[in-house]
Short mmCIF file of N, CA and C in Angstrom, two decimals:
data_model
loop_
_atom_site.label_atom_id
_atom_site.label_comp_id
_atom_site.label_asym_id
_atom_site.label_seq_id
_atom_site.Cartn_x
_atom_site.Cartn_y
_atom_site.Cartn_z
N MET A 1 63.84 -47.76 139.07
CA MET A 1 63.47 -47.32 137.88
C MET A 1 62.20 -46.69 137.66
N LEU A 2 61.71 -46.03 137.31
CA LEU A 2 60.52 -45.06 137.28
C LEU A 2 59.74 -45.92 135.86
N LYS A 3 58.61 -46.15 136.20
CA LYS A 3 57.59 -46.70 135.84
C LYS A 3 56.32 -45.79 134.90
N ILE A 4 56.64 -45.69 133.62
CA ILE A 4 55.70 -44.56 132.98
C ILE A 4 54.39 -45.70 132.34
N THR A 5 52.98 -45.06 132.64
CA THR A 5 52.18 -45.86 132.12
C THR A 5 51.73 -45.34 130.98
N LYS A 6 50.97 -45.89 130.24
CA LYS A 6 50.44 -45.71 128.87
C LYS A 6 49.45 -44.34 128.92
N GLN A 7 48.76 -44.30 129.90
CA GLN A 7 47.78 -43.16 130.07
C GLN A 7 48.98 -42.18 130.29
N ALA A 8 49.94 -41.94 131.07
CA ALA A 8 50.65 -40.71 131.46
C ALA A 8 51.57 -40.60 130.02
N LYS A 9 51.89 -41.37 129.08
CA LYS A 9 52.58 -41.08 127.88
C LYS A 9 51.31 -40.00 126.95
N HIS A 10 50.28 -40.86 126.84
CA HIS A 10 49.33 -40.03 126.38
C HIS A 10 49.18 -38.77 126.82
N ILE A 11 48.94 -38.47 128.03
CA ILE A 11 48.60 -37.16 128.51
C ILE A 11 50.39 -36.55 128.20
N PHE A 12 51.11 -36.89 128.39
CA PHE A 12 52.69 -36.02 128.20
C PHE A 12 52.68 -35.83 126.70
N ASN A 13 52.37 -36.47 125.69
CA ASN A 13 52.30 -36.21 124.36
C ASN A 13 51.20 -35.25 123.62
N SER A 14 50.05 -35.47 124.56
CA SER A 14 48.84 -34.44 124.34
C SER A 14 49.73 -32.85 124.92
N ILE A 15 50.08 -32.68 126.23
CA ILE A 15 50.69 -31.78 126.15
C ILE A 15 51.61 -31.33 125.37
N ILE A 16 52.65 -31.69 124.82
CA ILE A 16 53.93 -31.30 124.13
C ILE A 16 52.90 -30.86 122.69
N ALA A 17 52.08 -31.63 122.15
CA ALA A 17 51.21 -31.31 121.06
C ALA A 17 50.50 -30.00 120.96
N LEU A 18 49.94 -29.87 122.29
CA LEU A 18 49.00 -28.17 122.50
C LEU A 18 50.35 -27.34 123.03
N THR A 19 51.40 -27.90 123.53
CA THR A 19 52.55 -26.60 123.42
C THR A 19 52.92 -26.29 122.02
N LEU A 20 53.17 -26.96 121.30
CA LEU A 20 53.49 -26.93 119.89
C LEU A 20 52.45 -25.76 119.02
N ILE A 21 51.24 -26.44 119.22
CA ILE A 21 50.46 -25.41 118.32
C ILE A 21 50.47 -24.02 118.95
N LEU A 22 50.43 -24.09 120.15
CA LEU A 22 50.27 -22.48 121.07
C LEU A 22 51.34 -21.83 120.71
N ALA A 23 52.53 -22.43 120.53
CA ALA A 23 53.52 -21.66 120.14
C ALA A 23 53.43 -21.48 118.94
N LEU A 24 53.36 -22.08 117.86
CA LEU A 24 53.04 -21.82 116.62
C LEU A 24 51.91 -20.56 116.37
N THR A 25 51.15 -20.77 116.93
CA THR A 25 49.99 -19.60 116.67
C THR A 25 50.10 -18.29 117.50
N LEU A 26 51.12 -18.46 118.49
CA LEU A 26 50.92 -17.07 119.54
C LEU A 26 52.53 -16.45 119.05
N LEU A 27 53.11 -17.11 118.49
CA LEU A 27 54.63 -16.24 118.22
C LEU A 27 54.48 -15.46 117.21
N PRO A 28 55.06 -14.12 116.90
CA PRO A 28 54.89 -13.78 115.68
C PRO A 28 55.48 -14.00 114.57
N SER A 29 54.38 -14.09 113.38
CA SER A 29 55.21 -14.61 112.05
C SER A 29 55.84 -13.67 111.67
N SER A 30 56.87 -14.36 110.62
CA SER A 30 57.54 -13.29 109.83
C SER A 30 57.26 -13.90 108.52
N ASN A 31 56.95 -12.86 107.74
CA ASN A 31 56.72 -13.02 106.01
C ASN A 31 58.37 -12.84 105.69
N VAL A 32 58.49 -13.63 104.66
CA VAL A 32 59.59 -13.39 103.63
C VAL A 32 59.08 -12.86 102.33
N ASN A 33 59.35 -11.73 102.18
CA ASN A 33 59.03 -11.14 100.41
C ASN A 33 60.28 -11.28 99.89
N ALA A 34 59.66 -11.57 98.38
CA ALA A 34 60.67 -11.80 97.28
C ALA A 34 61.31 -9.98 97.16
N GLU A 35 62.48 -9.67 97.21
CA GLU A 35 63.07 -8.27 97.02
C GLU A 35 62.04 -7.86 95.60
N GLU A 36 61.85 -6.69 95.80
CA GLU A 36 61.20 -5.98 94.93
C GLU A 36 61.94 -5.75 93.51
N THR A 37 61.21 -6.32 92.60
CA THR A 37 62.36 -6.32 91.02
C THR A 37 62.65 -4.74 90.60
N LYS A 38 63.81 -4.94 90.63
CA LYS A 38 64.54 -3.76 89.89
C LYS A 38 64.43 -3.54 88.51
N LEU A 39 63.88 -2.13 88.17
CA LEU A 39 63.74 -1.74 87.14
C LEU A 39 64.92 -1.12 86.52
N PHE A 40 65.44 -1.33 84.95
CA PHE A 40 66.63 -1.10 84.71
C PHE A 40 66.42 -0.21 83.65
N ALA A 41 66.65 0.77 83.34
CA ALA A 41 66.52 1.64 81.90
C ALA A 41 67.19 0.94 81.00
N PRO A 42 66.71 1.00 79.98
CA PRO A 42 67.29 0.58 78.41
C PRO A 42 68.78 1.60 78.05
N THR A 43 69.62 0.74 77.81
CA THR A 43 70.78 1.68 77.31
C THR A 43 70.75 2.29 76.10
N ASP A 44 69.34 1.61 75.14
CA ASP A 44 69.41 2.14 73.85
C ASP A 44 67.90 2.19 73.93
N PHE A 45 67.51 3.54 73.75
CA PHE A 45 66.30 3.93 73.69
C PHE A 45 65.27 3.71 72.09
N GLY A 46 66.44 3.68 71.25
CA GLY A 46 65.70 3.31 69.77
C GLY A 46 65.51 4.75 69.33
N ASP A 47 65.21 5.15 68.31
CA ASP A 47 64.68 6.46 67.82
C ASP A 47 63.56 7.18 68.23
N PRO A 48 63.63 8.69 68.55
CA PRO A 48 62.55 9.29 69.41
C PRO A 48 61.41 9.33 68.70
N ILE A 49 60.20 9.65 69.70
CA ILE A 49 59.03 9.69 69.08
C ILE A 49 58.33 10.86 68.63
N SER A 50 59.19 11.84 69.04
CA SER A 50 59.04 13.28 68.86
C SER A 50 60.50 13.92 68.90
N VAL A 51 60.69 15.02 68.30
CA VAL A 51 61.89 15.66 67.96
C VAL A 51 61.20 17.05 68.01
N THR A 52 61.78 18.22 68.53
CA THR A 52 61.50 19.48 68.94
C THR A 52 62.79 20.34 69.00
N THR A 53 63.24 21.13 67.96
CA THR A 53 64.09 22.36 68.07
C THR A 53 63.87 23.55 68.14
N TYR A 54 64.26 24.17 69.04
CA TYR A 54 63.74 25.61 69.42
C TYR A 54 65.16 26.57 69.69
N THR A 55 64.96 28.08 70.01
CA THR A 55 65.80 28.98 70.08
C THR A 55 65.43 28.81 71.54
N ASP A 56 66.56 28.74 72.88
CA ASP A 56 66.35 29.12 74.14
C ASP A 56 66.53 30.69 74.21
N THR A 57 66.04 31.19 75.36
CA THR A 57 66.05 32.51 75.74
C THR A 57 67.44 33.45 75.61
N ASP A 58 68.53 32.42 75.81
CA ASP A 58 69.82 32.85 75.46
C ASP A 58 70.29 32.84 74.26
N GLY A 59 69.61 32.44 73.50
CA GLY A 59 70.07 32.53 71.88
C GLY A 59 70.66 31.28 71.35
N THR A 60 71.00 30.30 72.46
CA THR A 60 71.43 28.94 71.98
C THR A 60 70.21 28.06 71.25
N THR A 61 70.50 27.19 70.70
CA THR A 61 69.49 26.25 70.02
C THR A 61 69.91 24.91 70.81
N VAL A 62 68.28 24.39 71.11
CA VAL A 62 68.08 23.35 71.92
C VAL A 62 67.30 22.47 70.98
N THR A 63 67.55 21.19 70.94
CA THR A 63 66.95 20.09 70.47
C THR A 63 66.38 19.10 71.36
N GLU A 64 65.06 18.87 71.65
CA GLU A 64 64.29 18.05 72.58
C GLU A 64 63.81 16.96 71.81
N ARG A 65 64.13 15.56 72.49
CA ARG A 65 63.81 14.32 72.08
C ARG A 65 63.21 13.73 73.19
N ILE A 66 61.78 13.24 72.59
CA ILE A 66 61.20 12.16 73.72
C ILE A 66 61.17 10.85 73.15
N TYR A 67 61.55 9.68 73.96
CA TYR A 67 61.67 8.42 73.77
C TYR A 67 60.58 7.47 74.41
N PHE A 68 60.31 6.24 73.80
CA PHE A 68 59.46 5.33 74.63
C PHE A 68 59.98 4.03 74.25
N TYR A 69 60.03 3.30 75.29
CA TYR A 69 60.86 2.09 75.05
C TYR A 69 59.64 1.12 76.08
N SER A 70 59.17 -0.02 75.41
CA SER A 70 58.73 -0.90 76.05
C SER A 70 59.13 -2.36 75.75
N ASN A 71 59.38 -2.96 77.13
CA ASN A 71 60.06 -4.44 77.33
C ASN A 71 58.76 -5.12 77.38
N SER A 72 57.51 -4.74 77.14
CA SER A 72 56.51 -5.55 77.04
C SER A 72 55.41 -5.62 75.56
N ALA A 73 54.37 -5.60 75.63
CA ALA A 73 53.89 -5.46 74.36
C ALA A 73 53.07 -4.40 74.38
N SER A 74 53.20 -3.47 75.17
CA SER A 74 52.55 -1.99 75.37
C SER A 74 53.05 -1.03 74.16
N THR A 75 52.20 -0.43 73.52
CA THR A 75 52.43 0.54 72.75
C THR A 75 52.11 2.01 72.95
N LEU A 76 52.36 2.97 72.38
CA LEU A 76 52.23 4.28 72.96
C LEU A 76 50.25 4.61 72.94
N ARG A 77 49.64 3.98 71.92
CA ARG A 77 48.17 4.17 71.98
C ARG A 77 47.31 3.21 72.89
N ASP A 78 47.91 2.38 73.57
CA ASP A 78 47.04 1.75 74.33
C ASP A 78 46.44 2.46 75.49
N LYS A 79 45.29 1.98 75.78
CA LYS A 79 44.44 2.66 76.89
C LYS A 79 45.31 2.20 78.36
N SER A 80 46.01 1.03 78.39
CA SER A 80 46.74 0.59 79.65
C SER A 80 48.00 0.09 79.16
N GLY A 81 49.15 0.04 79.97
CA GLY A 81 50.28 -0.26 79.68
C GLY A 81 51.61 -0.08 80.60
N SER A 82 52.52 -0.10 80.13
CA SER A 82 53.67 0.25 80.91
C SER A 82 55.03 0.34 79.71
N GLY A 83 56.21 1.02 80.38
CA GLY A 83 57.15 1.43 79.54
C GLY A 83 57.92 2.47 80.05
N TRP A 84 59.22 2.46 79.54
CA TRP A 84 60.28 3.93 79.63
C TRP A 84 59.90 4.91 78.95
N TYR A 85 59.82 5.90 79.56
CA TYR A 85 59.75 7.25 78.93
C TYR A 85 60.96 8.09 79.05
N LYS A 86 61.84 8.88 77.93
CA LYS A 86 62.52 9.75 78.42
C LYS A 86 62.57 11.05 77.56
N ASN A 87 62.88 11.81 78.32
CA ASN A 87 62.69 13.28 77.67
C ASN A 87 64.18 13.95 77.51
N GLU A 88 64.71 13.98 76.77
CA GLU A 88 66.05 14.55 76.66
C GLU A 88 66.70 15.68 76.15
N LYS A 89 67.30 16.70 76.58
CA LYS A 89 67.20 17.94 75.74
C LYS A 89 68.80 18.14 75.23
N THR A 90 69.09 18.69 74.19
CA THR A 90 70.45 18.67 73.70
C THR A 90 70.57 20.19 73.71
N LYS A 91 71.65 21.00 74.38
CA LYS A 91 71.85 22.22 74.35
C LYS A 91 73.36 22.48 73.90
N ASN A 92 72.99 23.73 72.86
CA ASN A 92 74.73 23.92 72.05
C ASN A 92 75.07 25.52 72.73
N TRP A 93 76.36 25.20 73.70
CA TRP A 93 76.75 26.13 73.93
C TRP A 93 78.24 26.99 73.19
N SER A 94 78.72 27.70 73.39
CA SER A 94 79.63 28.25 72.83
C SER A 94 80.97 27.24 72.66
N ASP A 95 80.60 26.76 74.05
CA ASP A 95 82.10 26.14 74.36
C ASP A 95 82.01 24.43 74.13
N GLY A 96 80.63 23.86 73.52
CA GLY A 96 80.41 22.58 73.59
C GLY A 96 79.03 22.18 73.56
N THR A 97 78.45 21.28 73.83
CA THR A 97 77.40 20.75 73.87
C THR A 97 76.89 19.67 75.26
N THR A 98 75.56 19.84 75.96
CA THR A 98 75.68 19.03 76.87
C THR A 98 73.92 18.71 76.40
N THR A 99 74.06 17.59 77.23
CA THR A 99 72.66 16.73 76.93
C THR A 99 72.00 16.39 78.54
N TYR A 100 70.88 16.82 78.77
CA TYR A 100 70.25 16.53 79.97
C TYR A 100 68.92 15.73 79.98
N TYR A 101 68.76 15.01 80.29
CA TYR A 101 67.44 14.19 80.66
C TYR A 101 66.93 13.74 81.97
N ALA A 102 65.42 13.54 81.41
CA ALA A 102 64.60 12.89 82.75
C ALA A 102 63.86 11.86 82.22
N GLN A 103 63.84 10.75 83.12
CA GLN A 103 63.61 9.42 82.58
C GLN A 103 62.78 8.33 84.14
N GLY A 104 61.81 7.68 83.52
CA GLY A 104 61.41 6.96 84.53
C GLY A 104 60.67 5.84 83.70
N TYR A 105 59.74 4.72 84.60
CA TYR A 105 59.10 3.75 83.99
C TYR A 105 57.83 3.79 84.66
N PHE A 106 56.76 4.12 83.61
CA PHE A 106 55.14 4.51 83.83
C PHE A 106 54.21 3.67 83.38
N VAL A 107 53.73 3.08 84.16
CA VAL A 107 52.39 2.06 84.29
C VAL A 107 51.20 3.27 84.03
N TRP A 108 50.28 2.88 83.21
CA TRP A 108 48.88 3.74 83.20
C TRP A 108 47.72 2.62 82.57
N GLY A 109 46.60 3.03 82.99
CA GLY A 109 45.35 2.25 82.93
C GLY A 109 44.67 2.79 83.79
N ASP A 110 43.14 2.34 83.52
CA ASP A 110 42.02 2.54 84.31
C ASP A 110 41.83 3.84 85.09
N GLY A 111 42.64 5.10 84.13
CA GLY A 111 42.19 6.22 84.79
C GLY A 111 43.56 6.74 85.77
N GLU A 112 44.55 5.93 85.92
CA GLU A 112 45.60 6.23 87.20
C GLU A 112 47.13 6.10 86.03
N VAL A 113 47.72 6.44 86.54
CA VAL A 113 49.23 6.63 86.05
C VAL A 113 50.34 6.85 87.29
N SER A 114 51.37 6.04 87.11
CA SER A 114 52.51 5.99 87.96
C SER A 114 53.51 5.83 87.79
N VAL A 115 54.74 6.33 88.35
CA VAL A 115 56.18 6.23 87.77
C VAL A 115 57.01 5.90 88.78
N SER A 116 58.12 5.05 88.26
CA SER A 116 59.05 4.27 89.18
C SER A 116 60.26 4.44 88.53
N SER A 117 61.64 3.82 89.56
CA SER A 117 62.70 4.08 88.65
C SER A 117 63.36 5.51 88.21
N PRO A 118 62.75 6.68 88.75
CA PRO A 118 62.88 7.60 88.04
C PRO A 118 64.52 8.29 88.30
N SER A 119 65.08 8.76 86.84
CA SER A 119 66.43 9.18 86.88
C SER A 119 66.51 10.28 86.18
N GLY A 120 67.78 10.84 85.92
CA GLY A 120 68.32 12.07 85.48
C GLY A 120 69.58 12.62 85.51
N GLY A 121 70.20 13.27 84.48
CA GLY A 121 71.29 13.52 84.50
C GLY A 121 71.50 14.46 83.57
N ALA A 122 73.26 15.17 83.18
CA ALA A 122 73.28 16.00 82.07
C ALA A 122 75.03 15.58 82.09
N THR A 123 75.61 15.74 81.03
CA THR A 123 76.76 15.68 80.49
C THR A 123 77.61 16.71 81.12
N ASP A 124 78.67 16.96 81.40
CA ASP A 124 79.40 18.07 81.33
C ASP A 124 80.05 18.69 80.23
N VAL A 125 80.29 20.29 80.38
CA VAL A 125 80.94 20.94 79.40
C VAL A 125 81.90 21.54 79.90
N LYS A 126 83.06 21.72 79.29
CA LYS A 126 84.24 22.52 79.84
C LYS A 126 83.93 24.06 79.82
N GLY A 127 84.37 24.26 80.84
CA GLY A 127 84.20 25.67 81.13
C GLY A 127 82.48 25.94 81.75
N ILE A 128 81.92 25.01 82.03
CA ILE A 128 80.69 25.21 82.69
C ILE A 128 80.49 24.09 83.64
N THR A 129 80.14 24.90 84.97
CA THR A 129 80.00 24.20 86.17
C THR A 129 78.66 23.79 86.69
N LEU A 130 78.29 22.65 86.65
CA LEU A 130 77.08 21.97 86.93
C LEU A 130 76.58 21.98 88.41
N SER A 131 75.79 22.74 89.04
CA SER A 131 75.68 22.52 90.62
C SER A 131 74.01 22.54 90.57
N ASN A 132 73.32 22.48 91.98
CA ASN A 132 72.35 22.50 92.61
C ASN A 132 71.13 21.46 91.62
N LYS A 133 72.08 20.03 91.34
CA LYS A 133 71.08 19.19 90.47
C LYS A 133 70.35 18.43 91.41
N ASN A 134 68.90 18.21 91.09
CA ASN A 134 67.59 17.74 91.55
C ASN A 134 66.67 16.98 90.66
N LEU A 135 66.39 16.12 91.45
CA LEU A 135 65.51 15.15 90.78
C LEU A 135 64.24 14.92 91.38
N SER A 136 63.21 15.41 90.93
CA SER A 136 62.06 14.82 91.65
C SER A 136 60.76 14.23 90.61
N SER A 137 60.09 13.66 91.51
CA SER A 137 59.03 12.58 90.82
C SER A 137 57.69 12.81 91.31
N GLY A 138 56.74 12.25 90.64
CA GLY A 138 55.26 12.17 91.53
C GLY A 138 54.15 12.04 90.43
N THR A 139 52.98 12.35 90.97
CA THR A 139 51.79 12.64 90.34
C THR A 139 51.13 13.91 90.49
N GLY A 140 49.95 13.98 89.69
CA GLY A 140 49.33 15.14 89.90
C GLY A 140 48.06 15.04 88.83
N LYS A 141 47.12 16.19 88.60
CA LYS A 141 46.05 16.31 87.91
C LYS A 141 46.12 17.44 87.50
N TYR A 142 45.84 17.65 85.90
CA TYR A 142 45.60 18.81 85.07
C TYR A 142 44.81 19.50 85.62
N GLY A 143 45.06 20.88 86.06
CA GLY A 143 44.16 22.06 86.63
C GLY A 143 43.60 21.56 88.02
N TYR A 144 44.19 20.94 88.41
CA TYR A 144 43.83 19.90 89.74
C TYR A 144 42.56 19.42 89.93
N LEU A 145 41.79 19.21 88.64
CA LEU A 145 40.63 18.55 88.41
C LEU A 145 40.57 17.26 87.15
N PHE A 146 41.22 17.66 86.58
CA PHE A 146 41.21 16.80 85.30
C PHE A 146 42.13 15.38 85.05
N ASN A 147 42.68 14.81 84.20
CA ASN A 147 43.39 14.08 83.78
C ASN A 147 44.36 13.79 84.76
N ASN A 148 44.80 12.68 85.28
CA ASN A 148 45.53 12.42 85.98
C ASN A 148 47.38 12.28 85.09
N PHE A 149 48.02 12.68 85.63
CA PHE A 149 49.62 12.38 84.95
C PHE A 149 50.64 12.08 86.53
N ALA A 150 51.69 11.52 85.71
CA ALA A 150 53.07 11.55 86.42
C ALA A 150 54.00 11.97 85.57
N TYR A 151 55.32 12.33 86.63
CA TYR A 151 56.15 12.95 86.00
C TYR A 151 57.54 12.75 86.56
N VAL A 152 58.84 12.88 85.70
CA VAL A 152 60.00 13.02 86.43
C VAL A 152 60.52 14.37 86.01
N THR A 153 61.17 15.27 86.80
CA THR A 153 61.82 16.24 86.62
C THR A 153 63.39 16.46 86.71
N TYR A 154 64.43 16.58 86.18
CA TYR A 154 65.82 16.80 86.48
C TYR A 154 66.02 18.44 86.09
N SER A 155 66.61 19.10 87.23
CA SER A 155 66.97 20.38 87.28
C SER A 155 68.50 20.46 87.98
N PHE A 156 68.97 21.82 87.07
CA PHE A 156 70.42 22.01 87.60
C PHE A 156 70.54 23.29 87.32
N THR A 157 71.73 23.83 87.91
CA THR A 157 72.03 25.36 87.74
C THR A 157 73.56 25.10 86.73
N ALA A 158 73.43 26.01 85.65
CA ALA A 158 74.99 25.95 84.76
C ALA A 158 75.48 27.37 85.25
N THR A 159 76.77 27.21 85.33
CA THR A 159 77.29 28.76 85.73
C THR A 159 78.67 28.62 84.91
N ASN A 160 79.19 29.85 84.25
CA ASN A 160 80.03 29.74 83.46
C ASN A 160 81.17 30.31 84.08
N ILE A 161 82.80 30.22 83.48
CA ILE A 161 83.44 30.81 83.99
C ILE A 161 83.68 32.32 84.49
N VAL A 162 82.79 33.02 83.77
CA VAL A 162 82.65 34.47 84.52
C VAL A 162 81.74 34.30 85.69
N GLY A 163 81.12 33.51 85.97
CA GLY A 163 79.99 33.11 87.01
C GLY A 163 78.53 33.42 86.81
N LEU A 164 78.36 33.93 85.50
CA LEU A 164 76.87 33.94 84.97
C LEU A 164 76.30 32.79 84.89
N SER A 165 75.12 32.58 85.50
CA SER A 165 74.64 31.00 85.93
C SER A 165 73.00 31.15 85.37
N ASP A 166 72.58 30.21 84.94
CA ASP A 166 71.22 30.11 84.70
C ASP A 166 70.79 28.38 84.98
N ASP A 167 69.56 28.51 85.06
CA ASP A 167 68.96 27.69 85.70
C ASP A 167 67.95 26.84 84.62
N TYR A 168 68.15 25.27 84.76
CA TYR A 168 67.79 24.54 83.35
C TYR A 168 66.87 23.24 84.23
N SER A 169 66.09 22.75 83.37
CA SER A 169 65.45 21.48 83.76
C SER A 169 64.98 21.05 82.50
N VAL A 170 64.40 19.37 82.74
CA VAL A 170 63.78 18.72 81.52
C VAL A 170 62.99 18.13 82.29
N THR A 171 61.44 17.46 81.59
CA THR A 171 60.54 17.03 82.25
C THR A 171 59.57 16.14 81.58
N ILE A 172 59.62 14.62 81.85
CA ILE A 172 58.68 14.04 81.34
C ILE A 172 57.76 13.92 81.78
N ARG A 173 56.45 13.90 81.11
CA ARG A 173 55.26 13.77 81.90
C ARG A 173 54.37 13.05 81.13
N ILE A 174 53.56 11.82 81.81
CA ILE A 174 52.98 11.16 81.07
C ILE A 174 51.38 10.92 81.48
N SER A 175 50.65 11.20 80.53
CA SER A 175 48.97 11.13 80.89
C SER A 175 48.66 9.56 81.64
N GLU A 176 47.42 9.62 82.07
CA GLU A 176 46.89 8.22 82.27
C GLU A 176 46.63 7.61 81.51
N SER A 177 46.41 8.05 79.94
CA SER A 177 46.30 7.64 78.83
C SER A 177 47.75 7.06 78.02
N GLY A 178 48.66 7.14 78.84
CA GLY A 178 50.00 6.79 78.10
C GLY A 178 50.78 7.78 77.37
N ASN A 179 49.98 8.77 76.89
CA ASN A 179 50.53 10.21 76.16
C ASN A 179 51.34 10.73 77.03
N ALA A 180 52.83 11.07 76.14
CA ALA A 180 53.94 12.05 76.70
C ALA A 180 53.22 13.34 76.62
N ILE A 181 52.97 14.18 77.62
CA ILE A 181 52.26 15.46 77.63
C ILE A 181 53.16 16.40 77.65
#
């Protein structure tokens, strides 16, 4: 039988401890991050903050509504805040009505503005084919020099039964001060 001395046990335990310390410091660590919170647009934006009706170039009537919804204490006139903005246009065709929109979650303050969770869409109309659907979002500066803004744009091409087509788009653009512009 092998007899281990007290000194050998102490050396063995020290080697094990050093090995564990080296393993913990040299092995790559992995950070576990909580999944980014997904923002979901409200199903009801409430009453619009702005309504504009005009005649489009093809003679049809378009009504544009801008909505703001905040799930925090942010209001429209706050110098910093966050909330959902939506620009919705309703176009009256001879065969029906289509509604198309662009929306996103905007955060503004300290001269900055950003948008996340951009989305857009259009309702179908009998006899009209919607194609070339495109959603874009980003940031910019007015005149490449002035105040910052963030935007979401949804665009598409509408083609009627005869084959005539027109391009349509809707944009929601929010300034660094939280105003829809």
